[in-house]
Amino acid sequence: MNIRESLIAFIVLGICLIWAFADGPAAQQGIGSALRLMTPLLLACLAGLYSERAGVFDIGLEGKMLMAAFTAASVAYITGSAWLGLAAGIGGSLALSLIHGLASITFMGNQLISGVAINFLASGLTVLIGQNAFGLGGRTPSLTGAGRFQPITLPFAAELREVPVLGPIYSGLISGQTILVYVAFAMVPITWWVLFRTRFGLRLRAVGENPASVDTAGVSVTRLRYTAVAICGILCGIAGAYLATGLSAGFVKEMTAGRGFIALAALIFAKWRPWQALFATFLFGLLESIANLYPNLDLGIITVPSMFMNALPYILTVIILAGFVGRAIPPRAGGQPYVKER
Amino acid sequence: MDKMPKWADVILTPLISLILAMGISALVILAIGESPWMALKTMVEGALGSSYGWGFTLYYATNFIFTGLAVAVAYHASLFNIGGEGQAAMGGLGVALVLLYLPLPHWGLALPAAMIGAALFGAAWAFIPALLQAKRGSHIVITTIMFNFIAAAVLNYVLVNLLRPTGSMDPATARFPAETNLPALTDIAAGFGMVWGRNTPANVTFLVALAACFLVWVLIWRTRLGYQIRALGKSEPGAIYAGINPVRITIIAMMISGGLAGMMAINNVMGEAGRLVLNAVEGAGFIGIAVALMGRNHPFGILLAALLFGFLYQGGGELALWTSIPRELIVVIQALVILFTGALDNMVRMPLERAFLAMRRNRGAAK
């Protein structure tokens, strides 16, 4: 981490500390909710990380998550099993990934346009099928019991509650999350290891920087990129399934609400690196959590209107993109289809 | 040597893509247990079967012409403007401010004033992403998406806290003065002694949109600025070598694009609603992307594509009214059109090119 990043980390930590000091238990709840809210962002951000590191830009993260949320909620409702819902969510998201791969790898089309189309497709299909299947205006019926991922209490959570400082953090924040939250957090070191410590990761990064070199080495660019796009689909699928079966109890029209784009912003913020992605998505989760808890934030001198709080992640993204928080350089071959010399 | 004749590239490829998109849409309709044929009949009758249907079709088409032109102008500079939605929303704010705070005695004065307001606000909203793209290299796709969200928040704030008349619960402005109401196409037809399109929102803005098509054509293919925009779009190093300032052209192209998107507001805000409401744009900014892609970024193509999408939109409304197929079918069709004409067009073009090459070889062999 460079000085700038440390400075931002310091500021975010400061916000948390001041909040905890001023609000006590409310702040703990708020940070807990930030963890839950950042989970789909983190998964989608890592999804984008694989795809874009392999040189395939993906602004369809939003659509994939939405589709996954819908298929996960529908199947979880019909079968009563959140796990089958998760599998269906991954399937739904993978189907869209395949379309994206077809358009941007096989047919060398414009990756941005393909992403836009995928977002529309998901937004239309989910409501169309949902209305047709359940007749609730695009919603799925509410999920109960095993149809949802339930919080897991980690061992000794109750016993350790009394330990100062660490006790409440362990029992209140770390314990009591759903399994997908732990999966998301585990994906960070896994992604780091895969990308920077395996041969596959090396090739994946190379194909995003200089596909011709990978091709020269006799490794299939097409196959590597499809693999990356598929991993992206799986992670978006988990993210969507978490939205519909973990965070809330069922699918609601347009429930991703721009999270895919926030995840993209976090990806740029993190400069396409996994640990920084964890940090960037926490920041966005924290902002969302604060906006939920304090619709009109009273800072004493001025009252910040709720619309500003809701727009803050987007404004922050623009500021980040403007390069005021350090320059983010995307993978060099990103966005371009690879054309083998003929 | 061209691989295939121009007409095949401009007409045949999009046509086949469109047919593919429609074919899959038909499968989707079949999959949800409805008859595609009945759906098509309902749509055609509802959108084109009466002057009432046509009135709505033209009204929607007017929106899509503006947003389609907006996307196209930016695209010629190889900028992908996804921010039409936010720019049109801000254009609506411009229209509302002009009409609410300037005393304009007649629509003939109000229309140009509102056009300026709409274009200025739309262009201003495109300016920041343009500046960031030109000066700092931040990706315009992401910034314009973010500006859509920010525009929604700004509008929400302005409508709830600033422009809402006292005593009203509705997050909307007061009605615009009656003398600024634009004449509907019905009134114009009545002027010629015809009964046409009664109770439809189609208004004189449609004629403005036609004029805009022509002016954009002049701009892109008949002016120096248009040449510079296209040169930059084709090759940035080439443009710099030719003495074109990429920062300047990027910003100008995006501001024209934003201005065009903003002008959409004179149709929906001034012409139809007569006041500014939340979410007045209703996704027309995004449909502009599909319209521009279908129309191959040419104003005439955009006019045709906008009419097609106007038909789809009005037909989709009729479907939702008379059958159990929800409106969202239109979003799916739109997605498929974007997918096939935009992202997957090589899927159609590559076999076509091969076919034309084979034909030419046969002819050569016969000689």
XYZ file of C-alpha atoms in Angstrom:
709
model
C 0.000 0.000 0.000
C 1.233 3.455 -0.779
C 0.819 6.570 1.332
C -2.459 7.626 -0.286
C -4.123 4.293 0.332
C -2.924 4.225 3.930
C -4.380 7.685 4.380
C -7.788 6.569 3.117
C -7.642 3.444 5.277
C -6.872 5.676 8.220
C -9.854 7.937 7.465
C -12.251 4.998 7.117
C -10.979 3.534 10.376
C -11.444 6.967 11.928
C -15.083 7.122 10.799
C -15.707 3.698 12.348
C -14.039 4.684 15.629
C -15.851 8.022 15.960
C -19.095 6.288 15.107
C -18.469 3.551 17.655
C -17.578 6.156 20.265
C -20.624 8.347 19.608
C -23.194 5.638 19.081
C -21.933 2.552 20.873
C -24.203 -0.422 20.208
C -25.849 1.252 17.183
C -22.455 1.541 15.555
C -21.726 -2.115 16.169
C -24.994 -2.980 14.489
C -24.133 -0.593 11.709
C -20.756 -2.174 11.077
C -22.372 -5.614 11.193
C -24.809 -4.473 8.566
C -21.932 -3.005 6.573
C -20.371 -6.482 6.501
C -23.600 -7.977 5.201
C -24.065 -5.217 2.636
C -20.509 -5.474 1.377
C -20.745 -9.221 0.758
C -22.516 -9.080 -2.643
C -20.266 -6.162 -3.606
C -17.156 -8.119 -2.691
C -18.246 -11.208 -4.607
C -19.181 -9.185 -7.679
C -15.976 -7.189 -7.423
C -13.854 -10.350 -7.356
C -15.959 -11.675 -10.236
C -15.089 -8.606 -12.262
C -11.473 -8.981 -11.161
C -11.088 -12.385 -12.828
C -12.828 -11.282 -15.997
C -11.021 -7.987 -16.407
C -7.633 -9.391 -15.434
C -8.146 -11.757 -18.363
C -8.909 -8.811 -20.620
C -12.689 -9.044 -20.819
C -14.460 -5.948 -19.526
C -17.752 -6.726 -17.926
C -20.344 -4.064 -17.216
C -22.923 -6.848 -17.089
C -22.112 -7.742 -13.460
C -25.368 -6.052 -12.477
C -27.426 -8.164 -14.861
C -25.743 -11.403 -13.852
C -26.365 -10.734 -10.179
C -29.978 -9.836 -10.892
C -30.539 -12.994 -12.910
C -28.852 -15.091 -10.212
C -30.952 -13.467 -7.498
C -34.102 -14.323 -9.406
C -33.244 -17.917 -10.280
C -31.938 -18.524 -6.758
C -35.097 -17.170 -5.117
C -37.418 -19.037 -7.506
C -35.714 -22.393 -7.078
C -35.293 -21.899 -3.328
C -39.016 -21.200 -3.082
C -40.067 -24.166 -5.216
C -37.713 -26.685 -3.624
C -37.514 -25.154 -0.162
C -33.740 -25.451 -0.251
C -31.407 -22.483 -0.208
C -28.582 -24.702 -1.485
C -30.490 -25.679 -4.613
C -31.312 -21.989 -4.946
C -27.603 -21.195 -4.845
C -26.924 -23.758 -7.555
C -29.696 -22.284 -9.713
C -28.366 -18.791 -9.112
C -24.936 -19.845 -10.316
C -26.571 -21.499 -13.325
C -28.535 -18.390 -14.246
C -25.500 -16.187 -13.965
C -23.327 -18.638 -15.916
C -25.812 -18.632 -18.787
C -25.392 -14.879 -19.144
C -21.616 -15.256 -18.816
C -21.700 -17.645 -21.731
C -23.515 -15.065 -23.854
C -20.921 -12.473 -22.872
C -18.125 -14.876 -23.734
C -19.713 -15.704 -27.064
C -20.102 -12.038 -27.953
C -16.756 -10.778 -26.724
C -14.431 -13.750 -27.228
C -15.770 -15.884 -30.054
C -17.458 -13.215 -32.177
C -15.086 -10.398 -31.203
C -17.933 -8.011 -30.515
C -17.963 -4.875 -28.419
C -17.706 -5.921 -24.768
C -19.405 -2.802 -23.449
C -22.420 -3.229 -25.710
C -22.642 -6.892 -24.763
C -22.624 -5.908 -21.086
C -25.381 -3.368 -21.632
C -27.463 -5.982 -23.448
C -26.955 -8.468 -20.601
C -28.136 -5.937 -18.044
C -31.297 -5.317 -20.065
C -31.868 -8.980 -20.681
C -31.722 -9.769 -16.976
C -33.864 -6.810 -16.038
C -36.583 -7.847 -18.525
C -36.435 -11.628 -18.198
C -36.572 -11.683 -14.398
C -39.805 -9.698 -14.314
C -41.287 -11.443 -17.338
C -40.684 -14.952 -16.007
C -41.425 -13.933 -12.427
C -44.800 -12.471 -13.341
C -45.568 -15.504 -15.445
C -44.591 -18.017 -12.760
C -45.764 -16.351 -9.559
C -48.126 -13.563 -10.669
C -46.801 -11.161 -8.042
C -45.701 -8.348 -10.355
C -42.207 -9.748 -10.788
C -41.548 -10.645 -7.148
C -41.068 -14.156 -5.892
C -43.025 -15.285 -2.823
C -41.237 -14.739 0.494
C -38.737 -17.381 1.467
C -38.865 -18.975 4.900
C -36.898 -21.566 6.886
C -34.563 -23.696 4.815
C -35.298 -21.595 1.738
C -32.976 -18.963 3.199
C -29.394 -19.063 4.348
C -29.553 -18.729 8.118
C -26.964 -17.060 10.370
C -24.371 -19.427 11.742
C -23.250 -19.094 15.336
C -19.558 -19.822 15.570
C -18.243 -21.926 18.482
C -17.812 -20.151 21.843
C -19.639 -17.025 20.560
C -21.806 -16.814 23.668
C -18.962 -17.653 26.083
C -16.575 -15.085 24.663
C -19.093 -12.244 24.624
C -17.845 -10.905 27.968
C -14.208 -10.592 26.884
C -13.485 -6.873 26.466
C -13.056 -5.483 22.916
C -12.457 -8.796 21.144
C -15.532 -10.483 22.677
C -18.192 -8.264 21.108
C -16.323 -8.243 17.805
C -16.159 -12.033 17.715
C -19.680 -12.753 18.919
C -21.414 -9.742 17.373
C -19.621 -9.251 14.079
C -17.691 -12.344 13.080
C -20.133 -14.902 14.388
C -23.766 -14.911 13.337
C -23.308 -14.278 9.621
C -24.655 -16.541 6.888
C -22.302 -18.996 5.241
C -22.096 -16.964 2.026
C -20.545 -14.071 3.939
C -17.720 -16.363 5.048
C -17.426 -17.689 1.493
C -17.068 -14.143 0.181
C -14.354 -13.273 2.670
C -12.557 -16.545 2.045
C -12.557 -15.752 -1.662
C -10.168 -12.848 -1.062
C -7.099 -14.872 -0.049
C -8.093 -17.615 -2.474
C -8.237 -15.137 -5.334
C -4.908 -13.672 -4.296
C -3.342 -17.131 -4.207
C -4.853 -18.212 -7.518
C -3.827 -15.055 -9.322
C -0.342 -14.584 -7.948
C 0.837 -18.036 -6.895
C -0.417 -20.433 -9.567
C 0.467 -21.043 -13.176
C -3.171 -20.510 -14.132
C -3.123 -17.111 -12.434
C 0.056 -16.088 -14.206
C -1.434 -17.000 -17.567
C -4.707 -15.296 -16.689
C -2.918 -12.057 -15.915
C -0.772 -12.391 -19.021
C -3.789 -12.834 -21.260
C -5.141 -9.544 -19.978
C -1.878 -7.726 -20.582
C -0.533 -9.282 -23.740
C -2.612 -12.079 -25.232
C -0.223 -12.506 -28.141
C 2.543 -13.656 -25.777
C 0.259 -16.271 -24.258
C -0.726 -17.404 -27.714
C 2.921 -17.639 -28.755
C 3.589 -19.805 -25.722
C 1.047 -22.227 -27.098
C -1.672 -21.574 -24.548
C -5.194 -20.984 -25.823
C -6.301 -17.385 -25.320
C -9.897 -18.343 -26.013
C -9.935 -21.067 -23.399
C -8.306 -18.913 -20.724
C -10.722 -16.074 -21.333
C -13.744 -18.364 -21.276
C -12.508 -19.822 -17.981
C -12.149 -16.336 -16.514
C -15.605 -15.337 -17.732
C -17.045 -18.533 -16.240
C -15.416 -17.882 -12.851
C -16.892 -14.397 -13.062
C -20.306 -15.972 -13.677
C -19.982 -18.309 -10.690
C -19.008 -15.504 -8.315
C -21.785 -13.228 -9.596
C -24.135 -16.171 -9.124
C -23.141 -16.503 -5.457
C -23.513 -12.741 -5.045
C -27.013 -12.760 -6.512
C -28.058 -15.819 -4.550
C -26.847 -14.116 -1.372
C -28.927 -11.020 -2.170
C -32.148 -12.976 -2.586
C -31.714 -15.828 -0.113
C -29.362 -14.405 2.522
C -29.693 -10.646 2.746
C -33.418 -10.556 1.981
C -36.114 -13.179 1.812
C -36.965 -13.407 -1.856
C -36.510 -11.631 -5.152
C -37.801 -8.125 -5.776
C -37.796 -6.377 -9.163
C -34.453 -4.592 -9.792
C -33.188 -5.667 -6.372
C -29.518 -5.318 -7.286
C -30.081 -1.542 -7.419
C -26.805 -0.569 -9.032
C -24.627 -2.887 -6.916
C -22.981 -4.295 -10.021
C -21.821 -0.828 -10.978
C -20.630 -0.082 -7.453
C -18.666 -3.333 -7.586
C -17.069 -2.152 -10.828
C -16.182 1.109 -9.167
C -14.687 -0.780 -6.226
C -12.677 -2.830 -8.710
C -11.184 0.317 -10.201
C -10.633 1.710 -6.711
C -8.818 -1.492 -5.808
C -6.794 -1.273 -9.017
C -7.738 -4.845 -9.904
C -6.169 -6.363 -6.752
C -7.984 -8.732 -4.350
C -6.983 -7.407 -0.906
C -7.683 -3.850 -1.941
C -11.054 -5.057 -3.264
C -11.901 -6.224 0.244
C -11.117 -2.801 1.556
C -12.902 -0.875 -1.212
C -16.102 -2.893 -0.901
C -16.046 -2.432 2.875
C -15.961 1.314 2.323
C -18.995 1.138 0.031
C -20.790 -1.236 2.400
C -20.120 1.157 5.248
C -21.522 4.088 3.274
C -24.658 2.123 2.410
C -25.074 1.072 6.011
C -24.719 4.653 7.278
C -27.222 5.849 4.664
C -29.693 3.187 5.815
C -29.290 3.952 9.497
C -29.392 7.740 9.236
C -31.684 8.757 6.370
C -30.957 12.393 7.150
C -27.525 12.612 8.691
C -27.406 15.439 11.228
C -23.846 16.669 11.553
C -24.718 19.511 13.934
C -23.970 22.372 11.546
C -25.719 20.995 8.492
C -28.141 18.162 7.858
C -27.104 15.967 4.970
C -30.213 14.973 2.991
C -30.870 11.288 2.401
C -30.543 11.696 -1.373
C -26.970 12.841 -0.919
C -26.165 9.913 1.334
C -27.650 7.522 -1.233
C -25.728 9.140 -4.055
C -22.475 9.213 -2.084
C -21.092 5.919 -3.431
C -21.632 7.154 -6.993
C -20.110 10.550 -6.284
C -17.175 8.868 -4.580
C -16.755 6.630 -7.620
C -16.517 9.633 -9.924
C -13.927 11.194 -7.644
C -11.978 7.949 -7.621
C -12.234 7.686 -11.403
C -11.017 11.229 -11.763
C -7.764 9.899 -10.410
C -7.689 12.013 -7.275
C -7.097 8.873 -5.265
C -4.227 7.688 -7.375
C -4.184 6.539 -10.945
C -5.805 3.218 -11.754
C -4.401 1.572 -14.856
C -6.563 -1.230 -16.232
C -5.113 -4.411 -17.769
C -3.599 -3.352 -21.071
C -5.506 -5.692 -23.377
C -8.785 -5.065 -21.540
C -11.791 -4.481 -23.728
C -10.155 -5.692 -26.923
C -10.962 -8.979 -28.570
C -7.903 -11.020 -29.439
C -7.496 -11.539 -33.156
C -5.005 -14.203 -34.086
C -2.856 -13.213 -37.015
C -4.063 -14.721 -40.234
C -11.156 -4.800 -51.781
C -14.420 -4.690 -49.883
C -15.570 -8.043 -48.718
C -19.178 -7.253 -49.386
C -21.250 -4.493 -50.968
C -22.229 -1.537 -48.817
C -25.940 -2.256 -48.960
C -25.367 -5.681 -47.436
C -23.379 -4.149 -44.582
C -25.839 -1.344 -43.892
C -29.177 -3.053 -44.521
C -28.815 -6.810 -44.722
C -26.712 -7.356 -41.575
C -28.964 -5.363 -39.214
C -32.038 -6.851 -40.833
C -30.891 -10.421 -40.259
C -29.810 -9.506 -36.717
C -33.242 -7.994 -36.114
C -34.975 -11.102 -37.447
C -32.833 -13.258 -35.137
C -33.720 -11.032 -32.167
C -37.403 -11.229 -33.060
C -37.196 -14.998 -33.498
C -35.772 -15.443 -30.024
C -38.340 -13.009 -28.631
C -41.020 -15.224 -30.187
C -39.459 -18.228 -28.424
C -39.543 -16.300 -25.139
C -43.240 -15.563 -25.650
C -43.841 -19.227 -26.439
C -41.923 -20.195 -23.316
C -44.194 -18.176 -21.079
C -47.157 -19.902 -22.651
C -48.506 -17.222 -24.971
C -48.866 -17.167 -28.719
C -46.240 -15.063 -30.516
C -48.605 -14.569 -33.435
C -51.344 -13.183 -31.189
C -48.767 -10.987 -29.449
C -47.565 -9.602 -32.769
C -51.158 -8.971 -33.913
C -52.016 -7.160 -30.671
C -48.898 -5.050 -30.978
C -49.413 -4.131 -34.622
C -53.081 -3.311 -34.142
C -52.434 -1.390 -30.942
C -49.538 0.627 -32.276
C -50.272 1.048 -35.977
C -53.924 0.072 -36.411
C -55.420 3.475 -35.648
C -54.410 7.104 -35.633
C -54.693 6.832 -31.837
C -52.052 4.096 -31.819
C -49.883 6.046 -34.262
C -50.109 9.110 -32.016
C -48.487 7.213 -29.175
C -45.998 5.483 -31.454
C -44.820 8.836 -32.810
C -44.676 10.299 -29.306
C -42.356 7.530 -28.099
C -40.393 7.630 -31.346
C -39.727 11.332 -30.738
C -38.074 10.508 -27.399
C -35.979 7.790 -28.974
C -34.850 9.969 -31.900
C -33.294 12.429 -29.464
C -31.605 9.846 -27.264
C -30.563 7.811 -30.308
C -28.957 10.848 -31.944
C -27.246 11.597 -28.651
C -25.632 8.160 -28.512
C -24.697 8.348 -32.200
C -22.932 11.719 -32.059
C -20.778 10.525 -29.169
C -20.197 7.215 -30.917
C -18.775 8.936 -33.987
C -16.062 10.251 -31.678
C -15.810 6.650 -30.384
C -17.238 7.684 -27.034
C -19.853 5.351 -25.583
C -22.355 7.646 -23.855
C -24.513 5.550 -21.522
C -25.541 8.688 -19.686
C -28.517 9.630 -21.870
C -30.845 8.792 -19.023
C -29.268 11.268 -16.630
C -28.741 13.903 -19.305
C -32.393 13.716 -20.338
C -33.463 13.926 -16.686
C -31.362 17.052 -16.218
C -32.757 18.406 -19.484
C -36.172 18.054 -17.871
C -34.962 20.182 -14.990
C -33.767 22.810 -17.466
C -37.162 22.842 -19.168
C -38.976 23.117 -15.840
C -36.831 26.027 -14.635
C -37.293 27.948 -17.897
C -41.044 27.433 -18.021
C -41.663 28.077 -14.321
C -39.510 31.171 -13.877
C -39.512 32.966 -17.246
C -42.706 34.768 -18.249
C -43.255 33.423 -21.754
C -46.517 34.574 -23.329
C -46.773 32.065 -26.181
C -45.608 28.538 -26.956
C -43.772 29.871 -30.001
C -41.448 31.685 -27.606
C -41.543 29.039 -24.917
C -40.419 26.267 -27.261
C -37.043 27.766 -28.248
C -36.447 28.942 -24.684
C -37.212 25.481 -23.326
C -35.033 23.886 -26.009
C -32.123 26.046 -24.921
C -32.762 25.217 -21.262
C -33.001 21.499 -21.992
C -29.914 21.421 -24.188
C -27.852 23.497 -21.744
C -28.699 21.310 -18.760
C -28.185 18.104 -20.713
C -24.867 19.346 -22.080
C -23.748 20.501 -18.646
C -24.456 17.029 -17.268
C -22.350 15.493 -20.026
C -19.572 18.030 -19.540
C -18.043 16.570 -16.369
C -17.732 12.984 -17.682
C -16.367 14.449 -20.928
C -13.811 16.528 -19.084
C -12.761 13.562 -16.960
C -12.419 11.374 -20.043
C -10.470 13.964 -22.015
C -8.195 15.234 -19.260
C -7.803 12.334 -16.854
C -8.676 9.329 -18.950
C -11.431 8.099 -16.630
C -13.590 5.700 -18.539
C -16.621 7.538 -19.907
C -18.847 4.468 -19.683
C -18.469 4.192 -15.931
C -18.636 7.936 -15.262
C -21.795 8.407 -17.330
C -23.445 5.464 -15.543
C -22.535 7.067 -12.221
C -23.931 10.383 -13.446
C -27.246 8.675 -14.202
C -27.511 7.665 -10.556
C -26.366 11.070 -9.352
C -28.885 12.809 -11.649
C -31.662 10.699 -10.157
C -30.584 11.741 -6.656
C -30.278 15.416 -7.609
C -33.696 15.405 -9.231
C -35.203 13.624 -6.251
C -33.770 16.277 -3.962
C -34.809 19.215 -6.138
C -38.339 17.930 -6.645
C -38.941 16.994 -3.007
C -37.227 19.930 -1.306
C -37.124 22.847 -3.734
C -39.600 22.760 -6.612
C -42.554 20.991 -5.012
C -45.475 23.409 -4.606
C -46.413 23.982 -0.951
C -49.152 21.646 0.226
C -48.471 19.048 -2.456
C -47.323 15.562 -1.430
C -46.282 14.645 -4.949
C -42.550 14.939 -5.725
C -43.235 17.014 -8.850
C -43.185 20.654 -9.930
C -46.251 22.831 -10.346
C -47.978 22.733 -13.729
C -46.360 24.894 -16.377
C -48.376 27.966 -17.468
C -51.116 27.015 -19.942
C -49.836 29.355 -22.660
C -46.591 27.356 -22.897
C -48.409 24.111 -23.792
C -47.134 22.774 -27.090
C -49.666 22.157 -29.860
C -50.432 18.472 -30.275
C -50.153 16.848 -33.683
C -53.951 16.448 -33.416
C -54.343 20.244 -33.438
C -51.997 20.593 -36.396
C -53.941 17.925 -38.299
C -57.183 19.703 -37.390
C -55.675 22.848 -38.906
C -55.575 20.959 -42.184
C -59.137 19.778 -41.583
C -58.180 16.235 -40.606
C -59.189 14.180 -37.610
C -56.011 12.450 -36.492
C -54.629 10.991 -33.295
C -57.066 12.392 -30.770
C -56.047 12.211 -27.073
C -52.490 11.232 -27.852
C -49.376 12.976 -26.527
C -47.697 13.307 -29.941
C -46.864 16.961 -30.362
C -44.922 19.426 -32.403
C -41.672 18.141 -30.882
C -41.800 15.336 -33.442
C -41.116 17.943 -36.136
C -38.262 19.327 -34.022
C -36.875 15.789 -33.811
C -36.997 15.441 -37.598
C -35.146 18.722 -37.897
C -32.605 17.460 -35.357
C -32.002 14.370 -37.515
C -31.246 16.566 -40.501
C -29.016 18.897 -38.500
C -27.036 16.017 -37.035
C -26.523 14.647 -40.553
C -25.243 18.078 -41.654
C -23.041 18.308 -38.575
C -21.429 14.905 -38.931
C -20.950 14.712 -42.704
C -20.993 18.293 -43.945
C -19.064 20.375 -41.421
C -15.496 20.733 -40.331
C -16.411 19.886 -36.734
C -18.157 16.713 -37.881
C -15.057 15.724 -39.819
C -12.923 16.299 -36.739
C -15.315 14.239 -34.607
C -15.189 11.353 -37.069
C -11.422 11.616 -37.455
C -10.967 11.417 -33.695
C -13.339 8.472 -33.568
C -11.428 6.579 -36.256
C -7.959 7.085 -34.836
C -6.801 9.309 -32.043
C -3.110 9.371 -33.055
C -4.181 10.150 -36.627
C -6.383 12.979 -35.455
C -3.590 14.473 -33.365
C -1.244 14.246 -36.346
C -3.843 16.122 -38.415
C -3.794 18.932 -35.858
C -7.059 18.041 -34.150
C -7.180 18.718 -30.437
C -8.618 15.538 -28.912
C -9.498 17.165 -25.578
C -11.520 19.863 -27.292
C -13.320 17.523 -29.694
C -14.090 14.971 -26.975
C -15.675 17.650 -24.831
C -17.597 19.245 -27.714
C -18.888 15.898 -29.000
C -20.047 14.852 -25.545
C -21.741 18.199 -24.929
C -23.614 17.994 -28.239
C -24.565 14.456 -27.255
C -25.756 15.558 -23.822
C -27.611 18.492 -25.323
C -29.479 16.199 -27.705
C -30.372 13.829 -24.886
C -31.536 16.792 -22.824
C -33.749 18.015 -25.681
C -35.829 14.899 -25.251
C -37.363 16.681 -22.274
C -39.279 19.114 -24.468
C -41.260 16.126 -25.716
C -42.021 14.316 -22.479
C -41.839 17.094 -19.883
C -43.116 20.111 -21.819
C -45.214 18.407 -24.497
C -46.777 15.558 -22.583
C -46.780 15.952 -18.786
C -46.819 19.747 -18.544
C -44.818 19.473 -15.321
C -41.660 17.715 -14.174
C -42.208 14.450 -12.304
C -39.763 11.932 -10.857
C -38.373 9.465 -13.405
C -39.852 11.326 -16.374
C -37.311 9.731 -18.732
C -38.570 6.177 -18.178
C -35.556 4.462 -19.656
C -35.589 6.282 -23.003
C -31.936 7.158 -22.444
C -31.016 3.489 -22.543
C -33.271 2.725 -25.493
C -31.266 5.362 -27.342
C -28.329 2.925 -27.269
C -30.341 0.275 -29.081
C -31.743 2.853 -31.501
C -28.294 4.156 -32.398
C -26.912 0.639 -32.837
C -29.814 -0.434 -35.031
C -29.610 2.766 -37.050
C -25.859 2.289 -37.586
C -25.340 5.758 -36.073
C -26.808 7.424 -39.145
C -29.640 9.944 -38.559
C -31.885 8.331 -41.164
C -31.284 4.885 -39.698
C -31.960 6.325 -36.270
C -35.280 7.737 -37.457
C -36.315 4.301 -38.716
C -35.052 2.533 -35.594
C -36.791 5.073 -33.352
C -40.056 4.405 -35.174
C -39.498 0.684 -34.682
C -38.886 1.150 -30.966
C -41.833 3.542 -30.730
C -43.921 0.775 -32.221
C -42.464 -1.794 -29.800
C -43.075 0.516 -26.854
C -46.665 1.348 -27.707
C -47.339 -2.231 -28.805
C -45.873 -3.458 -25.523
C -48.219 -1.194 -23.611
C -51.154 -2.643 -25.535
C -49.903 -6.167 -24.810
C -49.821 -5.442 -21.094
C -53.329 -3.994 -21.368
C -55.014 -6.789 -23.336
C -52.991 -9.907 -22.522
C -51.216 -11.252 -19.481
C -47.801 -10.520 -21.011
C -46.104 -7.830 -18.901
C -44.560 -4.693 -20.409
C -41.124 -6.026 -19.557
C -41.301 -8.166 -22.696
C -40.230 -4.976 -24.466
C -37.113 -4.775 -22.295
C -36.264 -8.335 -23.336
C -36.817 -7.590 -27.036
C -34.744 -4.448 -26.665
C -31.956 -6.425 -24.973
C -31.977 -8.976 -27.785
C -31.864 -6.217 -30.402
C -28.860 -4.629 -28.649
C -27.223 -8.033 -28.309
C -27.668 -9.135 -31.913
C -27.197 -5.825 -33.721
C -24.464 -4.559 -31.410
C -22.437 -7.242 -29.715
C -23.066 -10.278 -31.869
C -23.135 -8.634 -35.277
C -20.014 -10.493 -36.351
C -22.022 -13.662 -35.895
C -24.166 -12.513 -38.816
C -21.501 -10.584 -40.709
C -18.831 -13.272 -40.894
C -20.983 -15.895 -42.668
C -22.431 -13.161 -44.900
C -18.960 -12.023 -45.901
C -18.032 -15.581 -46.686
C -21.175 -15.982 -48.792
C -20.442 -12.825 -50.772
C -16.824 -13.854 -51.307
C -17.943 -17.249 -52.584
C -20.450 -15.591 -54.921
C -17.805 -13.277 -56.314
C -15.406 -16.159 -56.854
C -18.088 -18.104 -58.726
C -18.790 -15.120 -60.956
C -15.069 -14.713 -61.576
C -14.771 -18.379 -62.494
C -17.713 -18.185 -64.888
C -16.135 -15.359 -66.913
